[in-house]
C-alpha cells in the first residue's frame, strides 16, 4: 500500500490526504479518541510499514523508502478519515491509481496483496496497543477492526482490478511487439543491429538455426492454434500473422495432431529466416494440394513442391506416361504398382511384399506399363519422369485414379 513519490502527482493522493486528514469535531467518544491517536502516530506507523515491506517483500525492496512514504501516509489518511466518518465510505474505489502505478513498477499482484496484509496487521496491532489509553473497550476495538477489514477488502478489490488491467495491457503490448518482431524477421525488414537487439531481448541464440512455419488461418481458431503450438505446455514458437496466414519460427519441428496442417521450412539462422519462410510457404501450398495434414517439412516433401509449381511440365509428362494407360481400373492398378516399384528402389520382391501379390504379378504389370508407354523404367531419367507424371496426375485429377484399388 505504498507509492513512490517520483511518480506521484497531487491527484495521486497527496492532495486527497489534505482533504480528509482534518480532525473530527467531536473526539469525546472512545472510537474517535482512538482514531485521533492513530492519526497522531501516522508517520511513525507508515515508516514501520515501509520498512517491513522493503525487508520482507522483494518487489518493494527495489524502491527507496523515501519514494514509498508519501502515498503510504496518504492512503492511511483516507482509511482513518473514513473510519472517523470524515470521508465518504467509498474511499476504496478511489485507489485504482495505486494499483496501476504498482503494476507499471513491476510489483506483482502477490507482492501488492502481501504489502496490504502486512500494513493491515501493523495497523491492527497499533489499534490494540492504544485502545486502553484511549478508553476503547473490546466492543469498540472489535467494531473498528471489522470496519477496517471491510475498508481494506474494498480497497484491495479496487486496486487489484486496476493492477490486472495494466498487467493485461502490458502483456498485450508485449505480444504485439513480439509479433511485430517475428513479422520483421520473416520478411527480412530488420537491420543487423535491430536483429541482434531482438535476439538479446527475447533470449534467442544468434548462432542457432530456426525453422519458419506457416499455416492457413482457417485451419484452426487462434486460441486453438496457439494450443497446438504448445503440445507439452512449453512455448517455443514466435508467431504472427502474415498475408492472412499464421506464421512464425521455432527452434524445433512441432508435431500437431488432427486435420490442421503446419508447414515448416528448412532450418536457417535468423538472418536467413526469410528464405526458410518462403520455402515454408511452398511446403504449405504443396501439402495442401496433395491433401496432407499434421506437420510437414519442406525437406521431407522431396520433389513434390516442384511438381506443384510446374503444371506445364507435369501435364506434358502425364500425356507421355499416364494417358496411354487409359482410365480403367486396370490403369489404376498399373499406376499403383509402378508407384510402389519406384518407391522401393525398383525391387520386385519388395514391391510384391508391399502390394501383397506374387513377384511374377509385379513383373507382368511393370512389363505391361513399359509396353503401353514405350519406356524403360530401368533408365534413371525415365524413372524420374514417370514418378513426376504420376504425382502430377494425383494432384491434377485426385479422383481419376484409385490408388487404393484392390490388386487383381
Short mmCIF file of C-alpha atoms in Angstrom, two decimals:
data_model
loop_
_atom_site.label_atom_id
_atom_site.label_comp_id
_atom_site.label_asym_id
_atom_site.label_seq_id
_atom_site.Cartn_x
_atom_site.Cartn_y
_atom_site.Cartn_z
CA UNK A 1 0.00 0.00 0.00
CA UNK A 2 2.94 2.26 -0.77
CA UNK A 3 3.58 4.73 -3.57
CA UNK A 4 6.85 6.19 -4.95
CA UNK A 5 6.95 9.96 -4.86
CA UNK A 6 8.75 10.26 -8.18
CA UNK A 7 5.60 9.13 -9.98
CA UNK A 8 3.07 10.91 -7.83
CA UNK A 9 1.04 13.95 -8.68
CA UNK A 10 -1.38 15.74 -6.39
CA UNK A 11 -4.16 13.73 -8.00
CA UNK A 12 -2.45 10.53 -6.91
CA UNK A 13 -3.39 11.07 -3.30
CA UNK A 14 -1.30 13.76 -1.65
CA UNK A 15 -3.93 16.47 -2.11
CA UNK A 16 -6.58 13.97 -1.06
CA UNK A 17 -4.66 13.50 2.17
CA UNK A 18 -5.04 17.18 2.95
CA UNK A 19 -8.73 17.00 2.18
CA UNK A 20 -9.51 14.10 4.51
CA UNK A 21 -6.92 14.46 7.27
CA UNK A 22 -8.85 17.00 9.27
CA UNK A 23 -9.63 16.23 12.92
CA UNK A 24 -13.19 15.27 13.78
CA UNK A 25 -15.17 17.93 15.62
CA UNK A 26 -16.09 15.55 18.43
CA UNK A 27 -13.37 13.37 19.87
CA UNK A 28 -15.17 12.60 23.10
CA UNK A 29 -16.08 9.04 22.13
CA UNK A 30 -13.52 6.26 22.64
CA UNK A 31 -13.64 5.42 18.92
CA UNK A 32 -12.81 8.99 17.90
CA UNK A 33 -10.08 9.30 20.54
CA UNK A 34 -8.51 6.08 19.28
CA UNK A 35 -8.64 7.26 15.68
CA UNK A 36 -7.17 10.64 16.69
CA UNK A 37 -4.32 8.73 18.34
CA UNK A 38 -3.79 6.72 15.13
CA UNK A 39 -3.63 9.93 13.12
CA UNK A 40 -1.06 11.34 15.51
CA UNK A 41 1.10 8.23 15.10
CA UNK A 42 0.54 8.07 11.35
CA UNK A 43 4.09 8.98 10.30
CA UNK A 44 5.77 6.50 12.66
CA UNK A 45 3.32 3.77 11.64
CA UNK A 46 3.85 4.48 7.94
CA UNK A 47 7.62 4.29 8.42
CA UNK A 48 7.29 0.87 10.08
CA UNK A 49 5.06 -0.38 7.27
CA UNK A 50 7.51 0.80 4.62
CA UNK A 51 10.50 -0.67 6.44
CA UNK A 52 8.83 -4.07 6.86
CA UNK A 53 7.62 -4.13 3.27
CA UNK A 54 11.09 -3.37 1.92
CA UNK A 55 12.65 -6.03 4.15
CA UNK A 56 10.12 -8.82 3.59
CA UNK A 57 8.85 -8.31 0.02
CA UNK A 58 11.40 -8.41 -2.78
CA UNK A 59 9.43 -6.24 -5.20
CA UNK A 60 9.32 -3.44 -2.62
CA UNK A 61 12.98 -3.80 -1.72
CA UNK A 62 13.95 -2.25 -5.05
CA UNK A 63 12.08 1.01 -4.27
CA UNK A 64 13.59 3.66 -1.98
CA UNK A 65 11.80 4.26 1.32
CA UNK A 66 11.57 7.97 0.58
CA UNK A 67 9.65 7.13 -2.58
CA UNK A 68 7.21 4.91 -0.70
CA UNK A 69 6.30 7.19 2.20
CA UNK A 70 4.10 9.90 0.59
CA UNK A 71 1.34 7.67 -0.70
CA UNK A 72 1.59 5.35 2.29
CA UNK A 73 0.63 8.24 4.55
CA UNK A 74 -1.97 9.48 2.06
CA UNK A 75 -3.71 6.10 1.97
CA UNK A 76 -3.61 5.85 5.77
CA UNK A 77 -5.24 9.29 5.98
CA UNK A 78 -8.00 8.07 3.70
CA UNK A 79 -8.61 4.99 5.81
CA UNK A 80 -8.61 6.87 9.12
CA UNK A 81 -10.85 9.63 7.76
CA UNK A 82 -13.37 7.08 6.52
CA UNK A 83 -13.32 5.22 9.84
CA UNK A 84 -13.90 8.55 11.63
CA UNK A 85 -16.79 9.46 9.35
CA UNK A 86 -14.90 12.38 7.81
CA UNK A 87 -14.91 10.93 4.29
CA UNK A 88 -17.27 9.01 2.06
CA UNK A 89 -17.40 5.27 2.66
CA UNK A 90 -16.43 4.61 -0.95
CA UNK A 91 -12.80 5.55 -0.35
CA UNK A 92 -11.66 2.12 -1.53
CA UNK A 93 -12.94 2.80 -5.01
CA UNK A 94 -10.59 5.81 -5.26
CA UNK A 95 -7.43 3.67 -5.06
CA UNK A 96 -7.24 2.44 -8.66
CA UNK A 97 -4.27 4.72 -9.38
CA UNK A 98 -2.30 2.86 -6.74
CA UNK A 99 -2.82 -0.48 -8.48
CA UNK A 100 -1.97 0.96 -11.89
CA UNK A 101 1.28 2.55 -10.71
CA UNK A 102 2.38 -0.56 -8.85
CA UNK A 103 1.82 -2.64 -11.99
CA UNK A 104 3.94 -0.28 -14.08
CA UNK A 105 6.70 -0.60 -11.46
CA UNK A 106 6.73 -4.40 -11.93
CA UNK A 107 5.31 -5.03 -8.45
CA UNK A 108 3.42 -8.28 -8.76
CA UNK A 109 -0.14 -8.75 -7.59
CA UNK A 110 1.10 -11.20 -4.98
CA UNK A 111 3.57 -8.65 -3.60
CA UNK A 112 0.89 -5.98 -3.64
CA UNK A 113 -1.50 -8.06 -1.56
CA UNK A 114 1.26 -9.10 0.84
CA UNK A 115 2.07 -5.44 1.46
CA UNK A 116 -1.56 -4.65 2.23
CA UNK A 117 -1.91 -7.57 4.61
CA UNK A 118 1.31 -6.55 6.33
CA UNK A 119 0.03 -2.97 6.73
CA UNK A 120 -3.31 -4.28 7.96
CA UNK A 121 -1.60 -6.31 10.71
CA UNK A 122 0.57 -3.39 11.83
CA UNK A 123 -2.41 -1.01 11.96
CA UNK A 124 -4.45 -3.51 13.97
CA UNK A 125 -1.54 -4.10 16.37
CA UNK A 126 -1.25 -0.34 16.89
CA UNK A 127 -5.01 -0.06 17.47
CA UNK A 128 -4.86 -2.79 20.10
CA UNK A 129 -1.91 -1.19 21.87
CA UNK A 130 -3.51 2.27 22.01
CA UNK A 131 -7.04 1.09 22.87
CA UNK A 132 -6.63 1.06 26.67
CA UNK A 133 -5.06 4.51 26.78
CA UNK A 134 -7.99 5.90 24.76
CA UNK A 135 -10.65 4.20 26.87
CA UNK A 136 -11.72 1.95 24.00
CA UNK A 137 -13.06 -1.38 25.24
CA UNK A 138 -13.18 -4.67 23.35
CA UNK A 139 -16.51 -3.80 21.71
CA UNK A 140 -15.11 -0.56 20.27
CA UNK A 141 -11.94 -2.32 19.16
CA UNK A 142 -13.93 -5.13 17.54
CA UNK A 143 -16.12 -2.64 15.69
CA UNK A 144 -13.11 -0.68 14.44
CA UNK A 145 -11.36 -3.89 13.39
CA UNK A 146 -14.42 -5.03 11.47
CA UNK A 147 -14.73 -1.66 9.72
CA UNK A 148 -11.02 -1.60 8.92
CA UNK A 149 -11.09 -5.08 7.39
CA UNK A 150 -14.07 -4.11 5.25
CA UNK A 151 -12.29 -0.98 4.02
CA UNK A 152 -9.10 -2.91 3.28
CA UNK A 153 -11.04 -5.56 1.34
CA UNK A 154 -12.85 -2.87 -0.67
CA UNK A 155 -9.59 -1.10 -1.39
CA UNK A 156 -7.87 -4.35 -2.38
CA UNK A 157 -10.63 -5.14 -4.87
CA UNK A 158 -10.29 -1.66 -6.34
CA UNK A 159 -6.54 -1.63 -6.84
CA UNK A 160 -6.45 -5.31 -7.85
CA UNK A 161 -8.76 -4.63 -10.79
CA UNK A 162 -6.59 -1.71 -11.85
CA UNK A 163 -3.41 -3.78 -11.46
CA UNK A 164 -4.85 -6.60 -13.59
CA UNK A 165 -5.96 -4.10 -16.21
CA UNK A 166 -2.45 -2.68 -16.53
CA UNK A 167 -0.92 -6.16 -16.48
CA UNK A 168 -3.21 -7.26 -19.31
CA UNK A 169 -2.41 -4.13 -21.28
CA UNK A 170 1.32 -4.68 -20.82
CA UNK A 171 1.00 -8.34 -21.79
CA UNK A 172 -0.95 -7.40 -24.91
CA UNK A 173 1.68 -4.81 -25.75
CA UNK A 174 4.45 -7.37 -25.26
CA UNK A 175 2.67 -9.88 -27.51
CA UNK A 176 2.16 -7.21 -30.15
CA UNK A 177 5.85 -6.23 -30.04
CA UNK A 178 6.90 -9.88 -30.22
CA UNK A 179 4.57 -10.48 -33.16
CA UNK A 180 5.94 -7.41 -34.95
CA UNK A 181 9.50 -8.64 -34.36
CA UNK A 182 8.53 -12.06 -35.73
CA UNK A 183 6.97 -10.50 -38.82
CA UNK A 184 10.07 -8.39 -39.43
CA UNK A 185 12.37 -11.41 -39.04
CA UNK A 186 10.36 -13.48 -41.53
CA UNK A 187 10.07 -10.69 -44.08
CA UNK A 188 13.70 -9.58 -43.74
CA UNK A 189 12.99 -5.96 -42.86
CA UNK A 190 15.32 -5.72 -39.84
CA UNK A 191 18.79 -4.25 -39.92
CA UNK A 192 21.53 -6.41 -38.42
CA UNK A 193 21.58 -4.17 -35.35
CA UNK A 194 17.82 -4.44 -34.86
CA UNK A 195 18.00 -8.21 -35.28
CA UNK A 196 20.78 -8.53 -32.69
CA UNK A 197 18.85 -6.37 -30.23
CA UNK A 198 15.77 -8.55 -30.72
CA UNK A 199 17.81 -11.71 -30.25
CA UNK A 200 19.07 -10.37 -26.92
CA UNK A 201 15.68 -9.08 -25.81
CA UNK A 202 13.81 -12.33 -26.46
CA UNK A 203 16.50 -14.74 -25.32
CA UNK A 204 17.21 -16.21 -28.76
CA UNK A 205 20.53 -17.58 -29.98
CA UNK A 206 22.30 -15.82 -32.80
CA UNK A 207 24.25 -18.97 -33.74
CA UNK A 208 21.24 -21.32 -33.73
CA UNK A 209 19.09 -22.45 -36.65
CA UNK A 210 15.34 -21.85 -36.62
CA UNK A 211 12.57 -23.23 -38.81
CA UNK A 212 10.00 -20.83 -40.20
CA UNK A 213 6.45 -22.16 -40.32
CA UNK A 214 3.21 -21.27 -42.00
CA UNK A 215 -0.40 -22.43 -41.68
CA UNK A 216 -3.75 -21.40 -43.07
CA UNK A 217 -5.67 -19.17 -40.68
CA UNK A 218 -8.83 -21.20 -41.32
CA UNK A 219 -7.12 -24.39 -40.15
CA UNK A 220 -7.93 -23.58 -36.50
CA UNK A 221 -9.16 -20.65 -34.38
CA UNK A 222 -6.30 -18.50 -32.99
CA UNK A 223 -6.59 -19.87 -29.44
CA UNK A 224 -6.65 -23.45 -30.70
CA UNK A 225 -3.68 -22.84 -32.98
CA UNK A 226 -1.72 -21.39 -30.04
CA UNK A 227 -2.56 -24.54 -28.07
CA UNK A 228 -1.34 -26.76 -30.92
CA UNK A 229 1.98 -24.91 -30.88
CA UNK A 230 2.42 -25.83 -27.19
CA UNK A 231 1.92 -29.62 -27.19
CA UNK A 232 3.74 -30.07 -23.88
CA UNK A 233 2.80 -26.72 -22.38
CA UNK A 234 6.14 -25.10 -23.25
CA UNK A 235 6.02 -22.22 -25.70
CA UNK A 236 8.95 -22.35 -28.12
CA UNK A 237 7.31 -20.59 -31.07
CA UNK A 238 7.38 -16.96 -32.13
CA UNK A 239 4.21 -16.31 -34.11
CA UNK A 240 2.36 -13.63 -36.01
CA UNK A 241 0.02 -13.26 -38.98
CA UNK A 242 1.30 -12.58 -42.50
CA UNK A 243 -0.99 -12.20 -45.51
CA UNK A 244 -3.83 -13.77 -43.56
CA UNK A 245 -1.86 -16.91 -42.60
CA UNK A 246 -0.43 -17.98 -39.25
CA UNK A 247 3.34 -17.61 -39.45
CA UNK A 248 6.35 -17.78 -37.19
CA UNK A 249 9.59 -19.54 -36.37
CA UNK A 250 10.80 -22.03 -33.80
CA UNK A 251 13.94 -23.99 -32.99
CA UNK A 252 12.16 -27.33 -33.40
CA UNK A 253 9.56 -29.09 -35.50
CA UNK A 254 6.26 -29.15 -33.65
CA UNK A 255 4.07 -32.17 -34.30
CA UNK A 256 0.38 -31.32 -34.37
CA UNK A 257 -2.48 -33.81 -34.42
CA UNK A 258 -5.78 -33.75 -36.26
CA UNK A 259 -6.68 -32.26 -39.61
CA UNK A 260 -4.79 -28.97 -39.25
CA UNK A 261 -1.71 -28.50 -41.42
CA UNK A 262 1.50 -26.83 -40.26
CA UNK A 263 4.31 -26.49 -42.81
CA UNK A 264 7.96 -25.88 -41.89
CA UNK A 265 10.81 -24.50 -43.93
CA UNK A 266 14.38 -25.77 -43.55
CA UNK A 267 16.44 -24.71 -40.51
CA UNK A 268 18.28 -21.44 -41.06
CA UNK A 269 19.96 -18.74 -38.93
CA UNK A 270 17.61 -15.90 -38.11
CA UNK A 271 19.30 -13.57 -40.58
CA UNK A 272 18.26 -16.06 -43.29
CA UNK A 273 14.76 -16.68 -41.90
CA UNK A 274 13.04 -15.13 -44.97
CA UNK A 275 14.45 -17.99 -47.09
CA UNK A 276 13.08 -20.58 -44.67
CA UNK A 277 9.74 -18.76 -44.63
CA UNK A 278 9.46 -18.74 -48.43
CA UNK A 279 10.06 -22.47 -48.51
CA UNK A 280 7.57 -22.96 -45.67
CA UNK A 281 5.04 -21.24 -47.91
CA UNK A 282 5.87 -23.60 -50.77
CA UNK A 283 5.64 -26.56 -48.42
CA UNK A 284 2.22 -25.38 -47.25
CA UNK A 285 0.91 -24.94 -50.79
CA UNK A 286 2.28 -28.35 -51.79
CA UNK A 287 0.94 -30.16 -48.74
CA UNK A 288 -2.49 -28.57 -49.20
CA UNK A 289 -2.54 -29.60 -52.85
CA UNK A 290 -1.69 -33.21 -52.01
CA UNK A 291 -4.10 -33.40 -49.07
CA UNK A 292 -1.53 -33.72 -46.30
CA UNK A 293 -2.41 -33.00 -42.67
CA UNK A 294 -0.44 -32.54 -39.46
CA UNK A 295 3.11 -31.24 -39.57
CA UNK A 296 5.18 -31.37 -42.74
CA UNK A 297 8.70 -30.20 -43.52
CA UNK A 298 9.90 -28.82 -46.81
CA UNK A 299 12.87 -31.18 -46.55
CA UNK A 300 10.55 -34.19 -46.43
CA UNK A 301 8.46 -33.29 -49.47
CA UNK A 302 11.20 -34.14 -51.93
CA UNK A 303 10.31 -33.06 -55.46
CA UNK A 304 6.63 -32.51 -54.71
CA UNK A 305 7.00 -28.70 -54.45
CA UNK A 306 8.43 -28.77 -57.96
CA UNK A 307 5.54 -30.91 -59.18
CA UNK A 308 3.04 -28.46 -57.73
CA UNK A 309 4.88 -25.41 -59.05
CA UNK A 310 5.30 -26.51 -62.70
CA UNK A 311 1.92 -27.54 -64.12
CA UNK A 312 3.07 -27.30 -67.75
CA UNK A 313 5.83 -29.85 -67.23
CA UNK A 314 3.50 -32.06 -65.19
CA UNK A 315 0.79 -32.01 -67.84
CA UNK A 316 3.28 -32.94 -70.57
CA UNK A 317 4.66 -35.86 -68.55
CA UNK A 318 1.12 -37.07 -67.81
CA UNK A 319 0.40 -37.02 -71.54
CA UNK A 320 3.56 -39.03 -72.16
CA UNK A 321 3.40 -41.64 -69.37
CA UNK A 322 -0.12 -41.77 -67.89
CA UNK A 323 -2.56 -41.03 -70.70
CA UNK A 324 -1.54 -44.16 -72.71
CA UNK A 325 -2.78 -46.33 -69.83
CA UNK A 326 -6.37 -45.21 -70.24
CA UNK A 327 -8.83 -44.53 -67.44
CA UNK A 328 -9.97 -48.02 -66.50
CA UNK A 329 -9.47 -49.83 -63.21
CA UNK A 330 -6.60 -51.73 -64.82
CA UNK A 331 -4.82 -48.43 -65.41
CA UNK A 332 -5.19 -47.60 -61.72
CA UNK A 333 -3.63 -50.95 -60.82
CA UNK A 334 -0.67 -50.34 -63.14
CA UNK A 335 -0.10 -46.86 -61.67
CA UNK A 336 -0.27 -48.24 -58.14
CA UNK A 337 2.25 -50.96 -58.99
CA UNK A 338 4.69 -48.62 -60.73
CA UNK A 339 4.48 -46.18 -57.80
CA UNK A 340 5.39 -48.94 -55.34
CA UNK A 341 8.11 -50.21 -57.68
CA UNK A 342 9.79 -46.81 -57.85
CA UNK A 343 9.39 -46.21 -54.10
CA UNK A 344 11.13 -49.49 -53.25
CA UNK A 345 14.12 -48.80 -55.48
CA UNK A 346 12.74 -50.90 -58.36
CA UNK A 347 12.97 -54.13 -56.38
CA UNK A 348 10.49 -56.75 -57.49
CA UNK A 349 10.38 -58.71 -54.21
CA UNK A 350 9.92 -55.61 -52.04
CA UNK A 351 7.18 -54.33 -54.36
CA UNK A 352 5.39 -57.68 -54.20
CA UNK A 353 5.51 -57.66 -50.40
CA UNK A 354 4.10 -54.13 -50.25
CA UNK A 355 1.24 -54.94 -52.62
CA UNK A 356 0.74 -58.46 -51.22
CA UNK A 357 0.95 -60.10 -54.65
CA UNK A 358 3.23 -62.66 -56.30
CA UNK A 359 6.52 -61.31 -57.70
CA UNK A 360 5.55 -62.57 -61.15
CA UNK A 361 2.44 -60.39 -60.96
CA UNK A 362 4.67 -57.39 -60.37
CA UNK A 363 6.88 -58.36 -63.32
CA UNK A 364 3.85 -58.64 -65.57
CA UNK A 365 2.44 -55.26 -64.53
CA UNK A 366 5.79 -53.48 -64.94
CA UNK A 367 6.23 -55.05 -68.35
CA UNK A 368 2.71 -54.05 -69.35
CA UNK A 369 3.34 -50.44 -68.25
CA UNK A 370 6.58 -50.27 -70.26
CA UNK A 371 4.81 -51.73 -73.26
CA UNK A 372 1.94 -49.22 -73.21
CA UNK A 373 4.21 -46.21 -72.64
CA UNK A 374 7.16 -47.37 -74.73
CA UNK A 375 9.66 -46.67 -71.96
CA UNK A 376 12.31 -48.48 -69.93
CA UNK A 377 11.94 -47.85 -66.19
CA UNK A 378 15.49 -49.06 -65.59
CA UNK A 379 16.80 -45.84 -67.09
CA UNK A 380 17.22 -43.30 -64.25
CA UNK A 381 15.82 -40.26 -66.03
CA UNK A 382 12.83 -42.27 -67.25
CA UNK A 383 12.00 -43.42 -63.75
CA UNK A 384 12.17 -39.81 -62.51
CA UNK A 385 9.87 -38.63 -65.30
CA UNK A 386 7.34 -41.39 -64.61
CA UNK A 387 7.33 -40.60 -60.89
CA UNK A 388 6.77 -36.89 -61.69
CA UNK A 389 3.94 -37.75 -64.09
CA UNK A 390 2.18 -39.94 -61.53
CA UNK A 391 2.46 -37.29 -58.79
CA UNK A 392 1.10 -34.56 -61.04
CA UNK A 393 -1.71 -36.87 -62.14
CA UNK A 394 -2.65 -37.28 -58.49
CA UNK A 395 -2.51 -33.53 -57.99
CA UNK A 396 -4.47 -32.54 -61.10
CA UNK A 397 -7.06 -35.31 -61.04
CA UNK A 398 -7.24 -36.71 -57.48
CA UNK A 399 -10.38 -38.68 -58.26
CA UNK A 400 -9.23 -40.02 -61.63
CA UNK A 401 -7.01 -42.76 -60.25
CA UNK A 402 -7.86 -45.07 -57.39
CA UNK A 403 -4.54 -45.66 -55.69
CA UNK A 404 -6.20 -47.91 -53.16
CA UNK A 405 -7.65 -50.23 -55.79
CA UNK A 406 -7.71 -53.88 -55.00
CA UNK A 407 -4.98 -55.94 -56.58
CA UNK A 408 -6.02 -58.12 -59.44
#
